[in-house]
Coordinates of C-alpha atoms in Angstrom, one line a residue:
M1121 CA 153.7 154.7 62.7
D1122 CA 153.6 154.2 59.0
D1123 CA 151.4 157.4 58.4
V1124 CA 154.0 159.2 60.6
K1125 CA 156.8 158.0 58.6
H1126 CA 155.0 158.8 55.3
M1127 CA 154.3 162.2 56.6
N1128 CA 158.0 162.8 57.5
Q1129 CA 158.9 161.5 54.1
M1130 CA 156.6 163.9 52.6
I1131 CA 157.9 166.8 54.7
L1132 CA 161.4 165.8 54.0
Y1133 CA 160.5 165.8 50.4
S1134 CA 158.7 169.3 50.7
K1135 CA 161.8 170.6 52.3
C1136 CA 164.1 169.0 49.8
V1137 CA 162.0 170.5 46.8
T1138 CA 161.9 173.9 48.7
I1139 CA 165.8 173.6 49.0
R1140 CA 166.0 172.8 45.4
D1141 CA 163.8 175.7 44.3
A1142 CA 166.0 178.0 46.6
Q1143 CA 168.9 176.7 44.9
I1144 CA 167.5 177.0 41.4
E1145 CA 166.5 180.5 42.3
E1146 CA 169.9 181.3 43.8
K1147 CA 171.5 179.8 40.6
R1148 CA 169.2 181.7 38.5
N1149 CA 169.9 184.7 40.6
M1150 CA 173.6 184.3 41.0
M1151 CA 174.4 182.2 37.9
I1152 CA 177.5 180.8 39.4
E1153 CA 176.8 177.1 39.5
S1154 CA 176.9 175.1 36.3
E1155 CA 174.0 173.3 34.8
E1156 CA 175.8 169.9 35.5
E1157 CA 175.5 170.6 39.2
S1158 CA 171.6 171.5 38.7
R1159 CA 171.0 168.3 36.8
R1160 CA 172.8 166.3 39.4
L1161 CA 170.8 167.9 42.2
D1162 CA 167.7 167.4 40.2
L1163 CA 168.5 163.8 39.8
M1164 CA 169.2 163.5 43.6
M1165 CA 165.9 165.1 44.2
E1166 CA 164.0 162.9 41.8
I1167 CA 165.6 159.8 43.2
E1168 CA 164.5 161.0 46.7
R1169 CA 161.0 161.7 45.5
L1170 CA 160.8 158.4 43.7
K1171 CA 162.0 156.7 46.9
A1172 CA 159.4 158.6 48.9
I1173 CA 156.7 157.8 46.5
E1174 CA 157.8 154.0 46.6
N1175 CA 157.8 154.1 50.5
Y1176 CA 154.5 155.6 50.5
E1177 CA 153.0 153.0 48.0
L1178 CA 154.6 150.3 50.0
A1179 CA 153.1 151.6 53.1
E1180 CA 149.7 151.9 51.5
A1181 CA 150.0 148.4 50.3
Q1182 CA 150.7 147.1 53.7
R1183 CA 147.9 149.1 55.2
A1184 CA 145.7 147.6 52.5
E1185 CA 146.8 144.2 53.3
E1186 CA 146.1 144.8 57.0
R1187 CA 142.8 146.1 56.2
K1188 CA 142.0 143.1 54.0
R1189 CA 143.1 140.8 57.0
G1190 CA 141.2 142.7 59.3
A1191 CA 138.1 142.6 57.1
A1192 CA 138.8 138.8 56.8
V1193 CA 139.1 138.4 60.6
L1194 CA 136.0 140.5 61.1
A1195 CA 134.1 138.3 58.5
Q1196 CA 135.2 135.2 60.3
Q1197 CA 134.2 136.6 63.6
I1198 CA 130.8 137.5 62.3
E1199 CA 130.5 133.9 60.8
M1200 CA 131.6 132.3 64.1
R1201 CA 129.0 134.6 66.0
E1202 CA 126.3 133.7 63.5
G1203 CA 127.2 129.9 63.9
E1204 CA 127.0 130.3 67.8
R1205 CA 123.6 132.2 67.5
V1206 CA 122.3 129.3 65.2
R1207 CA 123.5 126.7 67.7
E1208 CA 122.3 128.7 70.7
E1209 CA 118.8 128.9 68.9
E1210 CA 118.8 125.1 68.2
L1211 CA 119.7 124.5 71.7
R1212 CA 116.9 126.8 73.1
A1213 CA 114.4 125.1 70.6
R1214 CA 115.5 121.7 71.7
E1215 CA 115.0 122.9 75.3
R1216 CA 111.6 124.1 74.7
E1217 CA 110.7 121.0 72.9
H1218 CA 112.0 118.9 75.8
M1219 CA 110.1 121.1 78.4
L1220 CA 106.9 120.8 76.3
R1221 CA 107.3 117.0 76.2
E1222 CA 108.0 117.1 80.1
V1223 CA 104.8 119.1 80.6
E1224 CA 102.8 116.7 78.5
R1225 CA 104.3 113.7 80.4
L1226 CA 103.4 115.2 83.7
K1227 CA 99.9 115.8 82.5
E1228 CA 99.6 112.2 81.3
E1229 CA 100.9 111.0 84.4
E1230 CA 98.4 113.1 86.4
R1231 CA 95.7 111.8 84.2
K1232 CA 96.8 108.1 84.8
Q1233 CA 96.9 108.9 88.6
Q1234 CA 93.4 110.2 88.5
V1235 CA 92.3 107.0 86.6
R1236 CA 94.1 104.9 89.1
K1237 CA 92.6 106.8 92.0
K1238 CA 89.0 106.3 90.5
L1239 CA 89.7 102.7 90.1
V1240 CA 90.7 102.3 93.6
A1241 CA 87.6 104.3 94.8
D1242 CA 85.5 102.1 92.5
T1243 CA 87.0 98.9 93.9
M1244 CA 86.5 100.2 97.5
M1245 CA 82.9 101.0 96.7
E1246 CA 82.4 97.6 95.0
E1247 CA 84.0 95.9 98.2
V1248 CA 81.8 97.9 100.5
A1249 CA 78.8 97.2 98.4
V1250 CA 79.5 93.4 98.4
A1251 CA 80.1 93.6 102.4
N1252 CA 76.8 95.4 102.6
A1253 CA 75.0 92.9 100.4
E1254 CA 76.5 89.9 102.6
Q1255 CA 75.6 91.7 105.8
I1256 CA 72.0 92.2 104.4
K1257 CA 71.9 88.6 103.4
R1258 CA 73.1 87.5 106.9
K1259 CA 70.5 89.8 108.4
E1260 CA 67.8 88.1 106.2
V1261 CA 69.0 84.7 107.3
M1262 CA 69.0 85.7 110.9
K1263 CA 65.5 87.2 110.3
E1264 CA 64.3 83.9 108.7
R1265 CA 65.7 81.9 111.6
E1266 CA 64.0 84.2 114.1
K1267 CA 60.8 83.8 112.2
A1268 CA 61.4 80.0 112.3
E1269 CA 62.0 80.0 116.0
D1270 CA 59.1 82.3 116.6
A1271 CA 56.9 79.9 114.7
R1272 CA 58.2 77.0 116.7
I1273 CA 57.4 79.0 119.8
L1274 CA 53.9 79.9 118.5
D1275 CA 53.3 76.2 117.7
Y1276 CA 54.5 75.2 121.3
I1277 CA 52.1 77.8 122.7
R1278 CA 49.3 76.5 120.7
Q1279 CA 50.2 72.8 121.7
R1280 CA 50.3 74.0 125.3
D1281 CA 47.0 75.9 125.1
K1282 CA 45.5 72.6 123.6
R1283 CA 46.9 70.5 126.4
Q1284 CA 45.7 73.0 128.9
Q1285 CA 42.3 73.0 127.3
E1286 CA 42.3 69.2 127.2
L1287 CA 43.3 69.2 131.0
A1288 CA 40.4 71.6 131.7
M1289 CA 38.0 69.4 129.8
E1290 CA 39.3 66.5 131.8
K1291 CA 38.8 68.2 135.0
E1292 CA 35.4 69.2 134.1
R1293 CA 34.6 65.6 133.1
I1294 CA 36.0 64.2 136.4
A1295 CA 34.1 67.0 138.4
K1296 CA 30.8 65.9 136.5
E1297 CA 31.6 62.2 137.3
K1298 CA 32.3 63.1 140.7
E1299 CA 29.0 65.1 141.1
L1300 CA 27.2 62.0 139.6
E1301 CA 29.0 59.6 141.8
T1302 CA 28.1 61.8 144.9
A1303 CA 24.4 61.9 143.8
R1304 CA 24.4 58.1 143.3
L1305 CA 26.0 57.6 146.6
R1306 CA 23.6 60.0 148.3
A1307 CA 20.6 58.1 146.8
Q1308 CA 22.0 54.8 147.8
Q1309 CA 22.5 56.3 151.4
E1310 CA 19.0 57.3 151.4
K1311 CA 17.6 53.9 150.2
A1312 CA 19.9 51.6 152.3
A1313 CA 20.9 52.1 155.7
D1314 CA 22.3 48.8 156.4
K1315 CA 26.0 47.9 156.7
Q1316 CA 26.3 46.8 153.1
A1317 CA 25.3 50.3 152.0
E1318 CA 27.9 51.7 154.4
E1319 CA 30.6 49.5 153.0
D1320 CA 29.4 50.4 149.4
E1321 CA 29.7 54.2 150.4
L1322 CA 33.3 53.4 151.9
R1323 CA 34.4 51.8 148.7
A1324 CA 32.9 54.6 146.7
R1325 CA 34.5 57.2 148.8
R1326 CA 37.9 55.4 148.6
Y1327 CA 37.4 55.1 144.9
Q1328 CA 36.7 58.7 144.6
E1329 CA 39.7 59.7 146.7
A1330 CA 41.9 57.6 144.6
K1331 CA 40.5 59.2 141.5
E1332 CA 41.1 62.7 143.1
R1333 CA 44.6 61.7 144.1
E1334 CA 45.3 60.4 140.6
W1335 CA 43.9 63.5 139.0
R1336 CA 45.8 65.6 141.3
S1337 CA 49.2 63.7 140.6
K1338 CA 48.4 64.0 136.8
E1339 CA 47.8 67.8 137.2
L1340 CA 50.9 68.3 139.2
E1341 CA 52.9 66.3 136.8
A1342 CA 51.6 68.1 134.0
K1343 CA 52.3 71.4 135.6
D1344 CA 55.9 70.3 136.6
K1345 CA 56.3 69.1 133.1
E1346 CA 55.2 72.4 131.6
A1347 CA 57.3 74.3 134.0
A1348 CA 60.3 72.2 133.2
I1349 CA 59.5 72.7 129.3
M1350 CA 59.0 76.4 129.9
K1351 CA 62.3 76.7 131.8
D1352 CA 64.2 74.7 129.1
L1353 CA 62.5 76.9 126.6
A1354 CA 63.5 80.1 128.4
V1355 CA 66.9 78.7 128.8
A1356 CA 67.2 77.7 125.2
R1357 CA 65.8 81.2 124.2
E1358 CA 68.4 83.0 126.4
A1359 CA 71.2 80.7 125.0
Q1360 CA 70.0 81.4 121.5
K1361 CA 69.8 85.1 122.0
A1362 CA 73.4 85.0 123.6
A1363 CA 74.7 82.9 120.8
K1364 CA 72.9 85.2 118.2
I1365 CA 74.4 88.3 120.0
R1366 CA 77.9 86.6 120.0
Q1367 CA 77.4 85.7 116.3
L1368 CA 76.4 89.1 115.5
A1369 CA 79.1 90.6 117.4
D1370 CA 81.6 88.4 115.8
V1371 CA 80.2 89.1 112.2
A1372 CA 80.4 92.9 113.1
R1373 CA 83.8 92.5 114.4
V1374 CA 85.0 90.6 111.2
E1375 CA 83.2 93.1 109.1
Q1376 CA 84.8 96.0 111.0
L1377 CA 88.3 94.3 110.6
E1378 CA 87.7 93.7 106.9
F1379 CA 86.5 97.3 106.5
Q1380 CA 89.5 98.7 108.5
R1381 CA 91.8 96.4 106.5
V1382 CA 90.2 97.7 103.2
I1383 CA 90.5 101.2 104.3
E1384 CA 94.0 100.9 105.6
A1385 CA 95.2 99.1 102.4
S1386 CA 93.5 101.8 100.4
R1387 CA 95.1 104.6 102.5
E1388 CA 98.5 103.0 102.2
K1389 CA 98.2 102.6 98.4
E1390 CA 96.8 106.3 98.3
N1391 CA 99.8 107.5 100.3
S1392 CA 102.3 105.5 98.3
E1393 CA 100.8 106.9 95.0
R1394 CA 100.8 110.3 96.4
Q1395 CA 104.3 110.0 97.6
Q1396 CA 105.3 108.7 94.2
A1397 CA 103.4 111.5 92.3
E1398 CA 104.9 114.0 94.6
A1399 CA 108.5 112.6 94.0
Q1400 CA 107.9 112.6 90.3
V1401 CA 106.4 116.2 90.5
E1402 CA 109.4 117.4 92.7
A1403 CA 111.9 115.6 90.2
S1404 CA 110.2 117.2 87.3
M1405 CA 110.1 120.6 88.8
Q1406 CA 113.8 120.2 89.6
Y1407 CA 114.7 119.1 86.2
K1408 CA 112.5 122.0 84.8
E1409 CA 114.3 124.5 87.2
E1410 CA 117.7 123.1 86.0
L1411 CA 116.7 123.6 82.5
L1412 CA 115.4 127.0 83.0
A1413 CA 118.6 127.9 84.9
Q1414 CA 120.6 126.3 82.1
V1415 CA 118.7 128.4 79.5
A1416 CA 119.1 131.5 81.7
A1417 CA 122.9 130.9 82.2
N1418 CA 123.2 130.3 78.4
E1419 CA 121.2 133.5 77.6
Q1420 CA 123.3 135.5 80.2
R1421 CA 126.6 134.2 78.8
R1422 CA 125.3 135.0 75.3
L1423 CA 124.4 138.5 76.3
R1424 CA 127.7 138.8 78.2
E1425 CA 129.8 137.7 75.1
Q1426 CA 127.7 140.0 73.0
Q1427 CA 128.2 142.9 75.4
E1428 CA 131.9 142.1 75.4
K1429 CA 132.1 142.0 71.7
L1430 CA 130.2 145.4 71.5
E1431 CA 132.5 146.8 74.1
E1432 CA 135.5 145.4 72.0
G1433 CA 134.2 146.9 69.0
R1434 CA 133.8 150.2 70.7
R1435 CA 137.3 150.0 72.1
I1436 CA 138.6 149.3 68.6
L1437 CA 136.6 152.3 67.1
D1438 CA 137.8 154.6 70.0
D1439 CA 141.4 153.4 69.4
A1440 CA 141.0 154.1 65.8
A1441 CA 139.5 157.4 66.3
R1442 CA 142.3 158.4 68.8
E1443 CA 144.9 157.1 66.3
K1444 CA 143.2 159.2 63.6
A1445 CA 143.1 162.3 65.8
R1446 CA 146.8 161.8 66.7
L1447 CA 147.8 161.3 63.1
Q1448 CA 145.6 164.3 62.2
A1449 CA 147.4 166.6 64.8
I1450 CA 150.7 165.3 63.5
K1451 CA 149.7 166.2 60.1
E1452 CA 148.7 169.6 61.0
K1453 CA 151.8 170.1 63.0
K1454 CA 153.9 169.1 60.1
L1455 CA 152.0 171.4 57.6
K1456 CA 152.5 174.2 60.1
E1457 CA 156.3 173.3 60.2
L1458 CA 156.4 173.3 56.4
E1459 CA 154.6 176.6 56.3
R1460 CA 156.8 178.2 58.7
A1461 CA 159.9 176.7 56.7
G1462 CA 158.7 178.7 53.8
V1463 CA 157.6 175.6 51.7
P1464 CA 155.2 176.7 48.9
A1465 CA 151.6 175.6 48.9
K1466 CA 151.9 173.5 46.0
Y1467 CA 154.5 171.3 47.7
R1468 CA 152.2 171.1 50.9
A1469 CA 149.1 170.1 48.8
E1470 CA 150.0 166.3 48.6
L1471 CA 150.3 166.3 52.4
E1472 CA 147.2 168.2 52.9
K1473 CA 145.2 165.8 50.7
K1474 CA 146.6 162.7 52.5
K1475 CA 144.1 160.8 54.5
V1476 CA 145.4 159.5 57.9
G1477 CA 144.4 156.6 60.0
G1478 CA 143.3 154.4 56.9
W1479 CA 139.7 156.0 56.8

């Protein structure tokens, strides 16, 4: 609007000076008006010119002040944007540093978890090794007991064979004695046929029969005793086998229960550690996603603000260009009006030189 006013003032001035020239020319042609009137008109026109110049200079000063204020505002905006850029860059740097620390922490946690798993596996292997060693030791003890039992049985068999051999020798001795006694009695029978010989033979027969009954009784008793011993031994062996089987079953059951307990405890511990690790990984991933989302949001906001500022700058430039074009059109229109009004070119020159729009 200031440019339009100034151009109107310049047009007014041009028209005025044109009128003045026409009046001078008229006075010069007609020579009817006095010089006093000419000086008065000249003074009035000069005053108008000075006022127009003063108004123009005032408008130019105002536009210069506005440009100065605009430059200051623009510099302030540039400084603010630079500060925001620096702060955003620092924030992104801190976020990157935090993410790197978080990645290192996750790697360290994974390494510690691997170490814990290895320790658990080593402990389980040691426990299994100890259990195997104890089982081997128990088997060796049972084997030694079986060897001792077999040695006792072998000794019993040797003693039994010895007793049977002694019984056989005793039977053989008794048989020989019986044969000798029979021969003796036969000889006596041949030598003596009297009653005394018969009585002796009867006594000898009775003695022999008593000996045989005693021998048969001893043999039967020995057989019964041996059968009882063998029966007791068989019962003891069966009871020992059953006890050994029960003991081995109990040991195996205890070992199985202990092994299951160790496996279950290890499985529970591993599950707990896995759940904790998964929870930590999930929390870290969620935190990482939140950080990335925040960084992306900040970047989008920065780009959006930058785009808005660019669009605002383009709007300002477009508005300024339109304003300049409008003022230029007004200027051209005013110049044509002056030209049509017959204003000389020398009075239109100042308006033609004037730059509109502050550019």
